[in-house]
JSON list of N, CA and C in Angstrom, two decimals:
[
{"chain": "A", "resi": 86, "resn": "MET", "atom": "N", "xyz": [-3.38, 62.10, 86.53]},
{"chain": "A", "resi": 86, "resn": "MET", "atom": "CA", "xyz": [-3.25, 62.67, 85.35]},
{"chain": "A", "resi": 86, "resn": "MET", "atom": "C", "xyz": [-1.76, 63.60, 85.13]},
{"chain": "A", "resi": 87, "resn": "HIS", "atom": "N", "xyz": [-1.81, 64.46, 86.29]},
{"chain": "A", "resi": 87, "resn": "HIS", "atom": "CA", "xyz": [-0.61, 65.24, 86.31]},
{"chain": "A", "resi": 87, "resn": "HIS", "atom": "C", "xyz": [0.75, 64.43, 86.23]},
{"chain": "A", "resi": 88, "resn": "GLN", "atom": "N", "xyz": [0.58, 63.43, 87.00]},
{"chain": "A", "resi": 88, "resn": "GLN", "atom": "CA", "xyz": [1.96, 62.69, 87.01]},
{"chain": "A", "resi": 88, "resn": "GLN", "atom": "C", "xyz": [1.89, 62.07, 85.74]},
{"chain": "A", "resi": 89, "resn": "GLU", "atom": "N", "xyz": [1.20, 61.40, 85.15]},
{"chain": "A", "resi": 89, "resn": "GLU", "atom": "CA", "xyz": [1.25, 60.97, 83.70]},
{"chain": "A", "resi": 89, "resn": "GLU", "atom": "C", "xyz": [2.14, 61.91, 82.90]},
{"chain": "A", "resi": 90, "resn": "LEU", "atom": "N", "xyz": [1.49, 63.19, 82.81]},
{"chain": "A", "resi": 90, "resn": "LEU", "atom": "CA", "xyz": [2.14, 64.15, 81.94]},
{"chain": "A", "resi": 90, "resn": "LEU", "atom": "C", "xyz": [3.61, 64.25, 82.52]},
{"chain": "A", "resi": 91, "resn": "ARG", "atom": "N", "xyz": [4.01, 64.39, 83.80]},
{"chain": "A", "resi": 91, "resn": "ARG", "atom": "CA", "xyz": [5.33, 64.33, 84.02]},
{"chain": "A", "resi": 91, "resn": "ARG", "atom": "C", "xyz": [6.29, 63.23, 83.64]},
{"chain": "A", "resi": 92, "resn": "GLN", "atom": "N", "xyz": [5.64, 62.02, 83.67]},
{"chain": "A", "resi": 92, "resn": "GLN", "atom": "CA", "xyz": [6.35, 60.97, 83.15]},
{"chain": "A", "resi": 92, "resn": "GLN", "atom": "C", "xyz": [6.60, 60.97, 81.77]},
{"chain": "A", "resi": 93, "resn": "THR", "atom": "N", "xyz": [5.59, 61.34, 81.07]},
{"chain": "A", "resi": 93, "resn": "THR", "atom": "CA", "xyz": [5.82, 61.43, 79.45]},
{"chain": "A", "resi": 93, "resn": "THR", "atom": "C", "xyz": [6.92, 62.53, 79.25]},
{"chain": "A", "resi": 94, "resn": "ASP", "atom": "N", "xyz": [6.80, 63.64, 79.95]},
{"chain": "A", "resi": 94, "resn": "ASP", "atom": "CA", "xyz": [7.82, 64.79, 79.79]},
{"chain": "A", "resi": 94, "resn": "ASP", "atom": "C", "xyz": [9.25, 64.23, 80.09]},
{"chain": "A", "resi": 95, "resn": "MET", "atom": "N", "xyz": [9.29, 63.40, 81.11]},
{"chain": "A", "resi": 95, "resn": "MET", "atom": "CA", "xyz": [10.71, 63.07, 81.59]},
{"chain": "A", "resi": 95, "resn": "MET", "atom": "C", "xyz": [11.24, 62.15, 80.52]},
{"chain": "A", "resi": 96, "resn": "ALA", "atom": "N", "xyz": [10.43, 61.45, 79.61]},
{"chain": "A", "resi": 96, "resn": "ALA", "atom": "CA", "xyz": [11.00, 60.57, 78.76]},
{"chain": "A", "resi": 96, "resn": "ALA", "atom": "C", "xyz": [11.79, 61.57, 77.56]},
{"chain": "A", "resi": 97, "resn": "LYS", "atom": "N", "xyz": [11.25, 62.67, 77.50]},
{"chain": "A", "resi": 97, "resn": "LYS", "atom": "CA", "xyz": [11.63, 63.53, 76.36]},
{"chain": "A", "resi": 97, "resn": "LYS", "atom": "C", "xyz": [12.97, 64.16, 76.81]},
{"chain": "A", "resi": 98, "resn": "ALA", "atom": "N", "xyz": [13.12, 64.51, 78.01]},
{"chain": "A", "resi": 98, "resn": "ALA", "atom": "CA", "xyz": [13.95, 65.33, 78.59]},
{"chain": "A", "resi": 98, "resn": "ALA", "atom": "C", "xyz": [15.49, 64.68, 78.55]},
{"chain": "A", "resi": 99, "resn": "PRO", "atom": "N", "xyz": [16.52, 65.25, 78.24]},
{"chain": "A", "resi": 99, "resn": "PRO", "atom": "CA", "xyz": [17.77, 64.50, 78.28]},
{"chain": "A", "resi": 99, "resn": "PRO", "atom": "C", "xyz": [18.17, 64.05, 79.92]},
{"chain": "A", "resi": 100, "resn": "GLU", "atom": "N", "xyz": [18.56, 62.70, 79.93]},
{"chain": "A", "resi": 100, "resn": "GLU", "atom": "CA", "xyz": [18.92, 62.15, 81.01]},
{"chain": "A", "resi": 100, "resn": "GLU", "atom": "C", "xyz": [19.81, 62.92, 81.93]},
{"chain": "A", "resi": 101, "resn": "ASN", "atom": "N", "xyz": [20.66, 63.68, 81.21]},
{"chain": "A", "resi": 101, "resn": "ASN", "atom": "CA", "xyz": [21.66, 64.38, 81.97]},
{"chain": "A", "resi": 101, "resn": "ASN", "atom": "C", "xyz": [21.44, 65.83, 82.37]},
{"chain": "A", "resi": 102, "resn": "PHE", "atom": "N", "xyz": [20.01, 66.02, 82.03]},
{"chain": "A", "resi": 102, "resn": "PHE", "atom": "CA", "xyz": [19.67, 67.50, 82.20]},
{"chain": "A", "resi": 102, "resn": "PHE", "atom": "C", "xyz": [20.24, 68.37, 83.33]},
{"chain": "A", "resi": 103, "resn": "ALA", "atom": "N", "xyz": [19.94, 67.46, 84.51]},
{"chain": "A", "resi": 103, "resn": "ALA", "atom": "CA", "xyz": [20.45, 68.08, 86.01]},
{"chain": "A", "resi": 103, "resn": "ALA", "atom": "C", "xyz": [21.78, 68.60, 85.91]},
{"chain": "A", "resi": 104, "resn": "GLU", "atom": "N", "xyz": [22.74, 67.95, 85.18]},
{"chain": "A", "resi": 104, "resn": "GLU", "atom": "CA", "xyz": [24.18, 68.22, 84.96]},
{"chain": "A", "resi": 104, "resn": "GLU", "atom": "C", "xyz": [24.23, 69.34, 84.13]},
{"chain": "A", "resi": 105, "resn": "ILE", "atom": "N", "xyz": [23.47, 69.27, 82.90]},
{"chain": "A", "resi": 105, "resn": "ILE", "atom": "CA", "xyz": [23.64, 70.41, 82.22]},
{"chain": "A", "resi": 105, "resn": "ILE", "atom": "C", "xyz": [23.27, 71.75, 82.76]},
{"chain": "A", "resi": 106, "resn": "VAL", "atom": "N", "xyz": [22.51, 71.71, 83.56]},
{"chain": "A", "resi": 106, "resn": "VAL", "atom": "CA", "xyz": [21.78, 73.00, 84.16]},
{"chain": "A", "resi": 106, "resn": "VAL", "atom": "C", "xyz": [22.89, 73.41, 85.04]},
{"chain": "A", "resi": 107, "resn": "LYS", "atom": "N", "xyz": [23.59, 72.42, 85.73]},
{"chain": "A", "resi": 107, "resn": "LYS", "atom": "CA", "xyz": [24.40, 72.83, 86.88]},
{"chain": "A", "resi": 107, "resn": "LYS", "atom": "C", "xyz": [25.66, 73.46, 86.12]},
{"chain": "A", "resi": 108, "resn": "GLU", "atom": "N", "xyz": [26.15, 72.75, 85.18]},
{"chain": "A", "resi": 108, "resn": "GLU", "atom": "CA", "xyz": [27.35, 73.13, 84.46]},
{"chain": "A", "resi": 108, "resn": "GLU", "atom": "C", "xyz": [27.14, 74.52, 83.93]},
{"chain": "A", "resi": 109, "resn": "VAL", "atom": "N", "xyz": [26.05, 74.49, 83.20]},
{"chain": "A", "resi": 109, "resn": "VAL", "atom": "CA", "xyz": [25.87, 76.08, 82.53]},
{"chain": "A", "resi": 109, "resn": "VAL", "atom": "C", "xyz": [25.95, 77.15, 83.61]},
{"chain": "A", "resi": 110, "resn": "ARG", "atom": "N", "xyz": [25.20, 77.03, 84.57]},
{"chain": "A", "resi": 110, "resn": "ARG", "atom": "CA", "xyz": [25.14, 77.72, 85.70]},
{"chain": "A", "resi": 110, "resn": "ARG", "atom": "C", "xyz": [26.41, 78.14, 86.34]},
{"chain": "A", "resi": 111, "resn": "GLN", "atom": "N", "xyz": [27.22, 77.01, 86.54]},
{"chain": "A", "resi": 111, "resn": "GLN", "atom": "CA", "xyz": [28.61, 77.47, 87.20]},
{"chain": "A", "resi": 111, "resn": "GLN", "atom": "C", "xyz": [29.68, 77.83, 86.25]},
{"chain": "A", "resi": 112, "resn": "GLN", "atom": "N", "xyz": [29.35, 77.71, 84.82]},
{"chain": "A", "resi": 112, "resn": "GLN", "atom": "CA", "xyz": [30.17, 78.36, 83.77]},
{"chain": "A", "resi": 112, "resn": "GLN", "atom": "C", "xyz": [30.00, 79.85, 83.79]},
{"chain": "A", "resi": 113, "resn": "LEU", "atom": "N", "xyz": [28.73, 80.20, 83.98]},
{"chain": "A", "resi": 113, "resn": "LEU", "atom": "CA", "xyz": [28.35, 81.73, 83.87]},
{"chain": "A", "resi": 113, "resn": "LEU", "atom": "C", "xyz": [28.47, 82.28, 85.29]},
{"chain": "A", "resi": 114, "resn": "GLY", "atom": "N", "xyz": [28.88, 81.52, 86.28]},
{"chain": "A", "resi": 114, "resn": "GLY", "atom": "CA", "xyz": [29.23, 82.17, 87.49]},
{"chain": "A", "resi": 114, "resn": "GLY", "atom": "C", "xyz": [27.80, 82.57, 88.38]},
{"chain": "A", "resi": 115, "resn": "LEU", "atom": "N", "xyz": [26.71, 81.82, 87.91]},
{"chain": "A", "resi": 115, "resn": "LEU", "atom": "CA", "xyz": [25.32, 82.26, 88.55]},
{"chain": "A", "resi": 115, "resn": "LEU", "atom": "C", "xyz": [24.92, 81.46, 89.76]},
{"chain": "A", "resi": 116, "resn": "SER", "atom": "N", "xyz": [24.21, 82.04, 90.63]},
{"chain": "A", "resi": 116, "resn": "SER", "atom": "CA", "xyz": [23.85, 81.29, 91.59]},
{"chain": "A", "resi": 116, "resn": "SER", "atom": "C", "xyz": [22.44, 80.61, 90.95]},
{"chain": "A", "resi": 117, "resn": "GLN", "atom": "N", "xyz": [21.88, 79.63, 91.86]},
{"chain": "A", "resi": 117, "resn": "GLN", "atom": "CA", "xyz": [20.53, 79.22, 91.31]},
{"chain": "A", "resi": 117, "resn": "GLN", "atom": "C", "xyz": [19.44, 80.28, 91.17]},
{"chain": "A", "resi": 118, "resn": "GLU", "atom": "N", "xyz": [19.51, 81.28, 92.18]},
{"chain": "A", "resi": 118, "resn": "GLU", "atom": "CA", "xyz": [18.54, 82.28, 92.19]},
{"chain": "A", "resi": 118, "resn": "GLU", "atom": "C", "xyz": [18.82, 83.22, 90.91]},
{"chain": "A", "resi": 119, "resn": "GLU", "atom": "N", "xyz": [19.98, 83.50, 90.74]},
{"chain": "A", "resi": 119, "resn": "GLU", "atom": "CA", "xyz": [20.33, 84.36, 89.40]},
{"chain": "A", "resi": 119, "resn": "GLU", "atom": "C", "xyz": [19.79, 83.56, 88.17]},
{"chain": "A", "resi": 120, "resn": "LEU", "atom": "N", "xyz": [20.10, 82.50, 88.06]},
{"chain": "A", "resi": 120, "resn": "LEU", "atom": "CA", "xyz": [19.81, 81.64, 86.80]},
{"chain": "A", "resi": 120, "resn": "LEU", "atom": "C", "xyz": [18.18, 81.63, 86.88]},
{"chain": "A", "resi": 121, "resn": "ALA", "atom": "N", "xyz": [17.42, 81.29, 87.70]},
{"chain": "A", "resi": 121, "resn": "ALA", "atom": "CA", "xyz": [16.19, 81.38, 87.88]},
{"chain": "A", "resi": 121, "resn": "ALA", "atom": "C", "xyz": [15.36, 82.71, 87.30]},
{"chain": "A", "resi": 122, "resn": "HIS", "atom": "N", "xyz": [16.18, 83.96, 87.79]},
{"chain": "A", "resi": 122, "resn": "HIS", "atom": "CA", "xyz": [15.63, 85.10, 87.37]},
{"chain": "A", "resi": 122, "resn": "HIS", "atom": "C", "xyz": [15.78, 85.33, 85.76]},
{"chain": "A", "resi": 123, "resn": "GLU", "atom": "N", "xyz": [17.06, 84.78, 85.38]},
{"chain": "A", "resi": 123, "resn": "GLU", "atom": "CA", "xyz": [17.36, 84.98, 83.98]},
{"chain": "A", "resi": 123, "resn": "GLU", "atom": "C", "xyz": [16.19, 84.08, 82.99]},
{"chain": "A", "resi": 124, "resn": "LEU", "atom": "N", "xyz": [15.76, 83.02, 83.63]},
{"chain": "A", "resi": 124, "resn": "LEU", "atom": "CA", "xyz": [14.78, 82.12, 82.83]},
{"chain": "A", "resi": 124, "resn": "LEU", "atom": "C", "xyz": [13.39, 82.52, 82.95]},
{"chain": "A", "resi": 125, "resn": "GLY", "atom": "N", "xyz": [13.33, 83.46, 84.21]},
{"chain": "A", "resi": 125, "resn": "GLY", "atom": "CA", "xyz": [11.81, 83.42, 84.49]},
{"chain": "A", "resi": 125, "resn": "GLY", "atom": "C", "xyz": [11.13, 82.45, 85.23]},
{"chain": "A", "resi": 126, "resn": "VAL", "atom": "N", "xyz": [11.82, 81.81, 85.87]},
{"chain": "A", "resi": 126, "resn": "VAL", "atom": "CA", "xyz": [11.50, 80.75, 86.89]},
{"chain": "A", "resi": 126, "resn": "VAL", "atom": "C", "xyz": [11.82, 80.83, 88.26]},
{"chain": "A", "resi": 127, "resn": "SER", "atom": "N", "xyz": [11.07, 79.96, 89.24]},
{"chain": "A", "resi": 127, "resn": "SER", "atom": "CA", "xyz": [11.53, 80.33, 90.51]},
{"chain": "A", "resi": 127, "resn": "SER", "atom": "C", "xyz": [12.77, 79.64, 90.97]},
{"chain": "A", "resi": 128, "resn": "PHE", "atom": "N", "xyz": [13.45, 79.87, 91.93]},
{"chain": "A", "resi": 128, "resn": "PHE", "atom": "CA", "xyz": [14.61, 79.52, 92.56]},
{"chain": "A", "resi": 128, "resn": "PHE", "atom": "C", "xyz": [14.50, 77.84, 92.75]},
{"chain": "A", "resi": 129, "resn": "SER", "atom": "N", "xyz": [13.24, 77.80, 93.26]},
{"chain": "A", "resi": 129, "resn": "SER", "atom": "CA", "xyz": [13.12, 76.24, 93.62]},
{"chain": "A", "resi": 129, "resn": "SER", "atom": "C", "xyz": [12.89, 75.48, 92.50]},
{"chain": "A", "resi": 130, "resn": "THR", "atom": "N", "xyz": [12.37, 75.92, 91.36]},
{"chain": "A", "resi": 130, "resn": "THR", "atom": "CA", "xyz": [12.30, 75.03, 89.93]},
{"chain": "A", "resi": 130, "resn": "THR", "atom": "C", "xyz": [13.84, 74.86, 89.59]},
{"chain": "A", "resi": 131, "resn": "ILE", "atom": "N", "xyz": [15.00, 75.86, 89.59]},
{"chain": "A", "resi": 131, "resn": "ILE", "atom": "CA", "xyz": [16.15, 75.31, 89.35]},
{"chain": "A", "resi": 131, "resn": "ILE", "atom": "C", "xyz": [16.66, 74.34, 90.19]},
{"chain": "A", "resi": 132, "resn": "ASN", "atom": "N", "xyz": [16.51, 74.61, 91.63]},
{"chain": "A", "resi": 132, "resn": "ASN", "atom": "CA", "xyz": [17.01, 73.44, 92.60]},
{"chain": "A", "resi": 132, "resn": "ASN", "atom": "C", "xyz": [16.40, 72.25, 92.31]},
{"chain": "A", "resi": 133, "resn": "ARG", "atom": "N", "xyz": [15.20, 72.23, 92.04]},
{"chain": "A", "resi": 133, "resn": "ARG", "atom": "CA", "xyz": [14.52, 70.92, 91.73]},
{"chain": "A", "resi": 133, "resn": "ARG", "atom": "C", "xyz": [15.11, 70.09, 90.35]},
{"chain": "A", "resi": 134, "resn": "TRP", "atom": "N", "xyz": [15.24, 70.99, 89.45]},
{"chain": "A", "resi": 134, "resn": "TRP", "atom": "CA", "xyz": [16.09, 70.53, 88.22]},
{"chain": "A", "resi": 134, "resn": "TRP", "atom": "C", "xyz": [17.38, 70.02, 88.49]},
{"chain": "A", "resi": 135, "resn": "GLU", "atom": "N", "xyz": [18.26, 70.68, 89.24]},
{"chain": "A", "resi": 135, "resn": "GLU", "atom": "CA", "xyz": [19.51, 70.26, 89.49]},
{"chain": "A", "resi": 135, "resn": "GLU", "atom": "C", "xyz": [19.65, 68.99, 90.49]},
{"chain": "A", "resi": 136, "resn": "ASN", "atom": "N", "xyz": [18.47, 68.87, 91.10]},
{"chain": "A", "resi": 136, "resn": "ASN", "atom": "CA", "xyz": [18.51, 67.56, 92.22]},
{"chain": "A", "resi": 136, "resn": "ASN", "atom": "C", "xyz": [17.63, 66.68, 91.78]},
{"chain": "A", "resi": 137, "resn": "ARG", "atom": "N", "xyz": [17.34, 66.67, 90.38]},
{"chain": "A", "resi": 137, "resn": "ARG", "atom": "CA", "xyz": [16.52, 65.46, 89.71]},
{"chain": "A", "resi": 137, "resn": "ARG", "atom": "C", "xyz": [15.28, 65.32, 90.33]},
{"chain": "A", "resi": 138, "resn": "LYS", "atom": "N", "xyz": [14.70, 66.30, 91.11]},
{"chain": "A", "resi": 138, "resn": "LYS", "atom": "CA", "xyz": [13.42, 66.14, 91.53]},
{"chain": "A", "resi": 138, "resn": "LYS", "atom": "C", "xyz": [12.24, 66.40, 90.38]},
{"chain": "A", "resi": 139, "resn": "THR", "atom": "N", "xyz": [12.41, 67.23, 89.30]},
{"chain": "A", "resi": 139, "resn": "THR", "atom": "CA", "xyz": [11.55, 67.29, 88.52]},
{"chain": "A", "resi": 139, "resn": "THR", "atom": "C", "xyz": [12.28, 67.65, 87.13]},
{"chain": "A", "resi": 140, "resn": "VAL", "atom": "N", "xyz": [11.73, 67.45, 86.01]},
{"chain": "A", "resi": 140, "resn": "VAL", "atom": "CA", "xyz": [12.41, 68.14, 84.81]},
{"chain": "A", "resi": 140, "resn": "VAL", "atom": "C", "xyz": [11.56, 68.97, 84.14]},
{"chain": "A", "resi": 141, "resn": "PRO", "atom": "N", "xyz": [11.95, 69.93, 83.27]},
{"chain": "A", "resi": 141, "resn": "PRO", "atom": "CA", "xyz": [11.03, 70.98, 82.71]},
{"chain": "A", "resi": 141, "resn": "PRO", "atom": "C", "xyz": [10.20, 70.47, 81.84]},
{"chain": "A", "resi": 142, "resn": "PHE", "atom": "N", "xyz": [9.30, 71.34, 81.59]},
{"chain": "A", "resi": 142, "resn": "PHE", "atom": "CA", "xyz": [8.36, 70.87, 80.47]},
{"chain": "A", "resi": 142, "resn": "PHE", "atom": "C", "xyz": [8.91, 71.59, 79.45]},
{"chain": "A", "resi": 143, "resn": "LYS", "atom": "N", "xyz": [8.49, 71.24, 78.05]},
{"chain": "A", "resi": 143, "resn": "LYS", "atom": "CA", "xyz": [9.04, 71.54, 76.91]},
{"chain": "A", "resi": 143, "resn": "LYS", "atom": "C", "xyz": [9.32, 72.98, 76.64]},
{"chain": "A", "resi": 144, "resn": "LEU", "atom": "N", "xyz": [8.33, 73.97, 77.08]},
{"chain": "A", "resi": 144, "resn": "LEU", "atom": "CA", "xyz": [8.65, 75.34, 76.92]},
{"chain": "A", "resi": 144, "resn": "LEU", "atom": "C", "xyz": [9.74, 75.80, 77.86]},
{"chain": "A", "resi": 145, "resn": "ALA", "atom": "N", "xyz": [9.87, 75.16, 79.07]},
{"chain": "A", "resi": 145, "resn": "ALA", "atom": "CA", "xyz": [11.00, 75.78, 79.84]},
{"chain": "A", "resi": 145, "resn": "ALA", "atom": "C", "xyz": [12.22, 75.09, 79.34]},
{"chain": "A", "resi": 146, "resn": "ARG", "atom": "N", "xyz": [12.27, 74.01, 78.85]},
{"chain": "A", "resi": 146, "resn": "ARG", "atom": "CA", "xyz": [13.64, 73.35, 78.26]},
{"chain": "A", "resi": 146, "resn": "ARG", "atom": "C", "xyz": [13.93, 74.42, 77.10]},
{"chain": "A", "resi": 147, "resn": "LYS", "atom": "N", "xyz": [12.81, 74.63, 76.01]},
{"chain": "A", "resi": 147, "resn": "LYS", "atom": "CA", "xyz": [13.28, 75.67, 75.09]},
{"chain": "A", "resi": 147, "resn": "LYS", "atom": "C", "xyz": [13.72, 77.03, 75.48]},
{"chain": "A", "resi": 148, "resn": "GLN", "atom": "N", "xyz": [13.32, 77.56, 76.62]},
{"chain": "A", "resi": 148, "resn": "GLN", "atom": "CA", "xyz": [13.61, 78.89, 77.30]},
{"chain": "A", "resi": 148, "resn": "GLN", "atom": "C", "xyz": [15.22, 78.42, 77.74]},
{"chain": "A", "resi": 149, "resn": "PHE", "atom": "N", "xyz": [15.51, 77.65, 78.25]},
{"chain": "A", "resi": 149, "resn": "PHE", "atom": "CA", "xyz": [16.99, 77.08, 78.96]},
{"chain": "A", "resi": 149, "resn": "PHE", "atom": "C", "xyz": [17.82, 77.14, 77.49]},
{"chain": "A", "resi": 150, "resn": "GLU", "atom": "N", "xyz": [17.35, 76.31, 76.44]},
{"chain": "A", "resi": 150, "resn": "GLU", "atom": "CA", "xyz": [18.18, 76.14, 75.48]},
{"chain": "A", "resi": 150, "resn": "GLU", "atom": "C", "xyz": [18.42, 77.47, 74.60]},
{"chain": "A", "resi": 151, "resn": "ALA", "atom": "N", "xyz": [17.43, 78.30, 74.64]},
{"chain": "A", "resi": 151, "resn": "ALA", "atom": "CA", "xyz": [17.78, 79.68, 73.92]},
{"chain": "A", "resi": 151, "resn": "ALA", "atom": "C", "xyz": [18.71, 80.56, 74.80]},
{"chain": "A", "resi": 152, "resn": "PHE", "atom": "N", "xyz": [18.45, 80.51, 76.08]},
{"chain": "A", "resi": 152, "resn": "PHE", "atom": "CA", "xyz": [19.28, 81.34, 77.10]},
{"chain": "A", "resi": 152, "resn": "PHE", "atom": "C", "xyz": [20.66, 80.79, 76.79]},
{"chain": "A", "resi": 153, "resn": "CYS", "atom": "N", "xyz": [20.92, 79.29, 76.74]},
{"chain": "A", "resi": 153, "resn": "CYS", "atom": "CA", "xyz": [22.36, 79.02, 76.45]},
{"chain": "A", "resi": 153, "resn": "CYS", "atom": "C", "xyz": [22.86, 79.37, 75.17]},
{"chain": "A", "resi": 154, "resn": "GLU", "atom": "N", "xyz": [22.26, 79.51, 74.00]},
{"chain": "A", "resi": 154, "resn": "GLU", "atom": "CA", "xyz": [22.52, 79.96, 72.80]},
{"chain": "A", "resi": 154, "resn": "GLU", "atom": "C", "xyz": [22.90, 81.29, 73.07]},
{"chain": "A", "resi": 155, "resn": "ARG", "atom": "N", "xyz": [22.14, 82.15, 73.70]},
{"chain": "A", "resi": 155, "resn": "ARG", "atom": "CA", "xyz": [22.40, 83.66, 73.80]},
{"chain": "A", "resi": 155, "resn": "ARG", "atom": "C", "xyz": [23.75, 83.88, 74.51]},
{"chain": "A", "resi": 156, "resn": "MET", "atom": "N", "xyz": [24.05, 83.02, 75.53]},
{"chain": "A", "resi": 156, "resn": "MET", "atom": "CA", "xyz": [25.12, 83.16, 76.25]},
{"chain": "A", "resi": 156, "resn": "MET", "atom": "C", "xyz": [26.49, 82.68, 75.33]},
{"chain": "A", "resi": 157, "resn": "LYS", "atom": "N", "xyz": [26.21, 81.75, 74.68]},
{"chain": "A", "resi": 157, "resn": "LYS", "atom": "CA", "xyz": [27.28, 81.26, 73.73]},
{"chain": "A", "resi": 157, "resn": "LYS", "atom": "C", "xyz": [27.69, 82.39, 72.78]},
{"chain": "A", "resi": 158, "resn": "GLU", "atom": "N", "xyz": [26.57, 82.82, 72.16]},
{"chain": "A", "resi": 158, "resn": "GLU", "atom": "CA", "xyz": [26.97, 83.92, 71.12]},
{"chain": "A", "resi": 158, "resn": "GLU", "atom": "C", "xyz": [27.65, 85.12, 71.80]},
{"chain": "A", "resi": 159, "resn": "GLN", "atom": "N", "xyz": [27.30, 85.38, 72.90]},
{"chain": "A", "resi": 159, "resn": "GLN", "atom": "CA", "xyz": [28.02, 86.43, 73.70]},
{"chain": "A", "resi": 159, "resn": "GLN", "atom": "C", "xyz": [29.21, 86.13, 74.05]},
{"chain": "A", "resi": 160, "resn": "GLY", "atom": "N", "xyz": [29.86, 84.97, 73.98]},
{"chain": "A", "resi": 160, "resn": "GLY", "atom": "CA", "xyz": [31.02, 84.61, 74.48]},
{"chain": "A", "resi": 160, "resn": "GLY", "atom": "C", "xyz": [31.12, 84.38, 75.89]},
{"chain": "A", "resi": 161, "resn": "LYS", "atom": "N", "xyz": [29.98, 84.20, 76.78]},
{"chain": "A", "resi": 161, "resn": "LYS", "atom": "CA", "xyz": [29.87, 83.87, 78.13]},
{"chain": "A", "resi": 161, "resn": "LYS", "atom": "C", "xyz": [29.85, 82.23, 78.50]},
{"chain": "A", "resi": 162, "resn": "LEU", "atom": "N", "xyz": [29.56, 81.56, 77.37]},
{"chain": "A", "resi": 162, "resn": "LEU", "atom": "CA", "xyz": [29.46, 80.25, 77.77]},
{"chain": "A", "resi": 162, "resn": "LEU", "atom": "C", "xyz": [30.31, 79.40, 76.80]},
{"chain": "A", "resi": 163, "resn": "LYS", "atom": "N", "xyz": [31.15, 78.53, 77.22]},
{"chain": "A", "resi": 163, "resn": "LYS", "atom": "CA", "xyz": [32.25, 77.92, 76.41]},
{"chain": "A", "resi": 163, "resn": "LYS", "atom": "C", "xyz": [31.36, 77.06, 75.33]},
{"chain": "A", "resi": 164, "resn": "HIS", "atom": "N", "xyz": [30.34, 76.24, 75.68]},
{"chain": "A", "resi": 164, "resn": "HIS", "atom": "CA", "xyz": [29.84, 75.36, 74.67]},
{"chain": "A", "resi": 164, "resn": "HIS", "atom": "C", "xyz": [28.47, 75.31, 75.24]},
{"chain": "A", "resi": 165, "resn": "ALA", "atom": "N", "xyz": [27.39, 75.30, 74.34]},
{"chain": "A", "resi": 165, "resn": "ALA", "atom": "CA", "xyz": [26.05, 75.11, 74.76]},
{"chain": "A", "resi": 165, "resn": "ALA", "atom": "C", "xyz": [25.91, 73.70, 74.76]},
{"chain": "A", "resi": 166, "resn": "PRO", "atom": "N", "xyz": [25.19, 73.29, 75.78]},
{"chain": "A", "resi": 166, "resn": "PRO", "atom": "CA", "xyz": [24.91, 71.92, 76.17]},
{"chain": "A", "resi": 166, "resn": "PRO", "atom": "C", "xyz": [23.97, 71.12, 74.90]},
{"chain": "A", "resi": 167, "resn": "ASP", "atom": "N", "xyz": [24.20, 69.85, 74.75]},
{"chain": "A", "resi": 167, "resn": "ASP", "atom": "CA", "xyz": [23.41, 69.06, 73.90]},
{"chain": "A", "resi": 167, "resn": "ASP", "atom": "C", "xyz": [21.99, 68.84, 74.39]}
]
């Protein structure tokens, strides 16, 4: 059942989510550990996202999107990902 949830969630996540996470992190000059701290997740979570091992559930994606918007508003991020 857990796998079914993950597959359903993967269908909703953007195909390029791994690239988006990595691009945002690099634009901000953050390590995976620093980004994890900012989002309130573990380092291994960020690592798995970037390496396409897992995709975030809806709540984590919303947190990531909100974080990107805050960074964009503060002028720290050139553009928020789609």
